[in-house]
């Protein structure tokens, strides 16, 4: 039987890792991810898991060791945050370019400067084009569920692409939340055994990894093949989600819709903000305003067509971004992609962008209400402003 | 076990001919010598940071390695091999691998002394059983001869050029071999490509070490040092004789010279044939030569004391 626990979000990552019991876990501590590393180190120390841990001397080396271990045929997991992810940046491309199915939890935290340890999505958004699949989580339950599914997605032969599971720093990582664990044997059966297609440690078949492409070589073809993995990922993510629903009762897809059937005004958001927004949706519904929420789970690959379809009947769409692109008045990353997705659509709703919560700034209900009041008038003469920094001090 | 040339030539070369390193390159000599020391019936995974050796031996779809090879980036060969070695231990423990493997890094001095230094130290501190070989040609040769932390004082490189206000590199090299030894690992040695017997002996000890081992091998580069390509072995020999590159080892903390120097030759004899030092023989730069000689003398004195000679 499934066990209900009350644990912090970092424990949700560690519990999923315990059930997966990866071969190698290289890691370096960074707030707010540290608790994952500590918890897992304790599990190793207690003999609960038999993973080999590498206490790397930096996140760059942690990801480098993850690459080496995965190329050696091991199932590899790690976790990071913020500056740590930024330090791994160079190696993120190499992990995905080598098609290594590494799974990493990233506890979302802002990037310096000024230094700030709290939540926003600028770290993972900075890595959005590094060739990793990115799955957002709303709470500890989704974090746990996403980590288990990530292994299956990453290792799928059609995909062979690393997966980053995202959880909001402190809001999810350090808050005690109630969630259900799948039975150990069910979880183990779900993730299964990992058999790599190639390995450095195949004595009979020595192999060369990370070869030099030379001049006028095959780099372009390699990258196209890599893009293919990302193109095939959505079908696999949907399939794995369905299979997961069978063992957990919890459904996962590219995004989750809330009161969307007849919604005229839709908020698109990712991560923990969805909970607050859902409550705001209920309140406005009671007032007679047809509001809905589209909670984005899969940011990479971006579910363009499905998103457009889901939003096609809306009059106005508000995209909530917990990071900025600093590209002039282009808006936040989710907004940019959502707007781009609508370019070829016949029916385009009014789109507004609300940038919120940078550096851990709270998103209280009052701000969500304020945003809904603003964007329900979007497109009117009075409401021309497209990008709003929500909750900024004067 | 004695090393017989007759037996070595019968061994299968693990780095094949046909790679694209320059004729007269010291790096390929160092690699072949080290691989000759690999125990029989033992498999190996080697890793190189970005550099001459990597770009010249793995030009896709060709590959000059008969053993598994991985390159991931420039500063992280030590971290990458840490991962491979750990995967090996993990999979062996689970019974998924039965063969015996060794792990080797072949890194240039740029990827070891400078940008890869942190990962290098991390590997040694964590105690991975891997042999880290630095093929040291005293500059960034792959990108066209830029200074590194291994470049000698006074040497010309494209980023330490000489001119009216400069007589070449303004700093002495860092002593990476001693820094490696300070990690208190089982085996550290300094070697040079002209002395194959010494290098192979050291490599054998490195492969036997129960923990990390470091081999810092002088591998002259005629492109960067500016000498005729057929003189690589001669340059290596002159470096040792002048004591700018003494051969020694640190085995479980015990320092020992491995090639006796009967008569230390003047540094000038070593520097004169090399274009990278040519400016030092021009009027006005004599002081630089003396300073380098002084540095070498001091280092040699200290090393002899450490080796209780």
PDB file of C-alpha atoms in Angstrom, chain A residues 21-24 50-52 54-58 60-61 64-65 67-69 71-74 90-91 94 98 193-194 200-203 205-214 218 222, chain B residues 43 45 54-56 58-61 63 66-76 79-80 82-84 86-91 93-94 96-97 99 101 103 118-119 122-123 126 128:
ATOM      1  CA  UNK A  21      19.004   3.407  -5.936  1.00  0.00           C
ATOM      2  CA  UNK A  22      21.193   4.767  -8.757  1.00  0.00           C
ATOM      3  CA  UNK A  23      24.675   3.345  -9.265  1.00  0.00           C
ATOM      4  CA  UNK A  24      26.506   6.646  -8.901  1.00  0.00           C
ATOM      5  CA  UNK A  50      24.214   0.989  -2.299  1.00  0.00           C
ATOM      6  CA  UNK A  51      25.003   3.919  -4.581  1.00  0.00           C
ATOM      7  CA  UNK A  52      28.573   5.130  -4.849  1.00  0.00           C
ATOM      8  CA  UNK A  54      31.278  11.175  -5.331  1.00  0.00           C
ATOM      9  CA  UNK A  55      31.704  14.224  -3.158  1.00  0.00           C
ATOM     10  CA  UNK A  56      32.970  16.374  -5.990  1.00  0.00           C
ATOM     11  CA  UNK A  57      34.917  19.563  -5.386  1.00  0.00           C
ATOM     12  CA  UNK A  58      32.527  21.676  -7.466  1.00  0.00           C
ATOM     13  CA  UNK A  60      31.300  21.530 -12.610  1.00  0.00           C
ATOM     14  CA  UNK A  61      33.141  18.431 -11.485  1.00  0.00           C
ATOM     15  CA  UNK A  64      31.685  15.996 -15.243  1.00  0.00           C
ATOM     16  CA  UNK A  65      31.788  12.937 -12.994  1.00  0.00           C
ATOM     17  CA  UNK A  67      29.067  12.266 -17.469  1.00  0.00           C
ATOM     18  CA  UNK A  68      32.019   9.935 -16.883  1.00  0.00           C
ATOM     19  CA  UNK A  69      29.937   7.570 -14.772  1.00  0.00           C
ATOM     20  CA  UNK A  71      29.409   6.932 -20.130  1.00  0.00           C
ATOM     21  CA  UNK A  72      30.727   4.064 -18.003  1.00  0.00           C
ATOM     22  CA  UNK A  73      27.253   2.540 -18.127  1.00  0.00           C
ATOM     23  CA  UNK A  74      26.041   3.514 -14.679  1.00  0.00           C
ATOM     24  CA  UNK A  90      29.184  23.867 -19.951  1.00  0.00           C
ATOM     25  CA  UNK A  91      28.755  20.246 -18.967  1.00  0.00           C
ATOM     26  CA  UNK A  94      28.040  17.640 -23.042  1.00  0.00           C
ATOM     27  CA  UNK A  98      26.548  12.452 -25.516  1.00  0.00           C
ATOM     28  CA  UNK A 193      16.930  -2.130 -14.500  1.00  0.00           C
ATOM     29  CA  UNK A 194      19.147   0.020 -16.660  1.00  0.00           C
ATOM     30  CA  UNK A 200      33.259   2.695 -21.789  1.00  0.00           C
ATOM     31  CA  UNK A 201      33.424  -0.353 -19.533  1.00  0.00           C
ATOM     32  CA  UNK A 202      32.398  -2.882 -22.150  1.00  0.00           C
ATOM     33  CA  UNK A 203      35.691  -4.780 -22.220  1.00  0.00           C
ATOM     34  CA  UNK A 205      33.945  -3.359 -27.266  1.00  0.00           C
ATOM     35  CA  UNK A 206      36.145  -0.405 -26.397  1.00  0.00           C
ATOM     36  CA  UNK A 207      34.487   2.845 -27.442  1.00  0.00           C
ATOM     37  CA  UNK A 208      35.434   6.445 -28.042  1.00  0.00           C
ATOM     38  CA  UNK A 209      33.284   9.174 -26.474  1.00  0.00           C
ATOM     39  CA  UNK A 210      33.388  12.891 -27.111  1.00  0.00           C
ATOM     40  CA  UNK A 211      35.486  12.513 -30.253  1.00  0.00           C
ATOM     41  CA  UNK A 212      36.814  15.554 -32.054  1.00  0.00           C
ATOM     42  CA  UNK A 213      34.631  16.466 -34.978  1.00  0.00           C
ATOM     43  CA  UNK A 214      37.493  17.837 -36.995  1.00  0.00           C
ATOM     44  CA  UNK A 218      29.537  15.481 -38.525  1.00  0.00           C
ATOM     45  CA  UNK A 222      24.999  14.885 -34.307  1.00  0.00           C
TER      46      UNK A 222
ATOM     47  CA  UNK B  43      41.509  -3.304 -19.700  1.00  0.00           C
ATOM     48  CA  UNK B  45      39.708   3.589 -20.030  1.00  0.00           C
ATOM     49  CA  UNK B  54      42.652  14.581 -27.902  1.00  0.00           C
ATOM     50  CA  UNK B  55      42.077  16.452 -31.152  1.00  0.00           C
ATOM     51  CA  UNK B  56      44.736  14.468 -32.993  1.00  0.00           C
ATOM     52  CA  UNK B  58      39.946  11.052 -32.097  1.00  0.00           C
ATOM     53  CA  UNK B  59      39.005  12.784 -35.332  1.00  0.00           C
ATOM     54  CA  UNK B  60      35.575  11.330 -35.983  1.00  0.00           C
ATOM     55  CA  UNK B  61      34.956   8.874 -37.564  1.00  0.00           C
ATOM     56  CA  UNK B  63      40.034   6.882 -33.633  1.00  0.00           C
ATOM     57  CA  UNK B  66      42.501   0.532 -28.954  1.00  0.00           C
ATOM     58  CA  UNK B  67      41.171   1.128 -25.439  1.00  0.00           C
ATOM     59  CA  UNK B  68      38.076   3.061 -24.451  1.00  0.00           C
ATOM     60  CA  UNK B  69      38.538   6.802 -24.571  1.00  0.00           C
ATOM     61  CA  UNK B  70      36.501   9.735 -23.334  1.00  0.00           C
ATOM     62  CA  UNK B  71      36.922  13.461 -23.742  1.00  0.00           C
ATOM     63  CA  UNK B  72      34.340  15.745 -22.183  1.00  0.00           C
ATOM     64  CA  UNK B  73      35.858  19.227 -21.790  1.00  0.00           C
ATOM     65  CA  UNK B  74      39.085  21.066 -20.997  1.00  0.00           C
ATOM     66  CA  UNK B  75      39.139  21.561 -17.233  1.00  0.00           C
ATOM     67  CA  UNK B  76      37.589  18.336 -16.094  1.00  0.00           C
ATOM     68  CA  UNK B  79      36.516  14.727 -12.681  1.00  0.00           C
ATOM     69  CA  UNK B  80      35.372  12.778 -15.735  1.00  0.00           C
ATOM     70  CA  UNK B  82      36.543  10.026 -11.338  1.00  0.00           C
ATOM     71  CA  UNK B  83      33.066   9.299 -12.639  1.00  0.00           C
ATOM     72  CA  UNK B  84      34.182   6.434 -14.855  1.00  0.00           C
ATOM     73  CA  UNK B  86      33.335   5.179  -9.659  1.00  0.00           C
ATOM     74  CA  UNK B  87      30.957   3.620 -12.177  1.00  0.00           C
ATOM     75  CA  UNK B  88      33.424   0.746 -12.444  1.00  0.00           C
ATOM     76  CA  UNK B  89      33.458   0.207  -8.674  1.00  0.00           C
ATOM     77  CA  UNK B  90      29.675   0.469  -8.485  1.00  0.00           C
ATOM     78  CA  UNK B  91      29.056  -1.953 -11.341  1.00  0.00           C
ATOM     79  CA  UNK B  93      30.215  -4.451  -6.732  1.00  0.00           C
ATOM     80  CA  UNK B  94      26.878  -5.343  -8.315  1.00  0.00           C
ATOM     81  CA  UNK B  96      27.753  -6.334 -13.703  1.00  0.00           C
ATOM     82  CA  UNK B  97      31.445  -6.177 -14.624  1.00  0.00           C
ATOM     83  CA  UNK B  99      37.025  -7.694 -15.943  1.00  0.00           C
ATOM     84  CA  UNK B 101      40.142  -2.149 -15.492  1.00  0.00           C
ATOM     85  CA  UNK B 103      41.870   4.379 -15.526  1.00  0.00           C
ATOM     86  CA  UNK B 118      40.987  22.054  -9.278  1.00  0.00           C
ATOM     87  CA  UNK B 119      39.608  18.837 -10.723  1.00  0.00           C
ATOM     88  CA  UNK B 122      39.869  16.801  -6.335  1.00  0.00           C
ATOM     89  CA  UNK B 123      40.680  13.450  -7.903  1.00  0.00           C
ATOM     90  CA  UNK B 126      39.171  11.713  -3.081  1.00  0.00           C
ATOM     91  CA  UNK B 128      40.176   7.469  -6.993  1.00  0.00           C
TER      92      UNK B 128
END
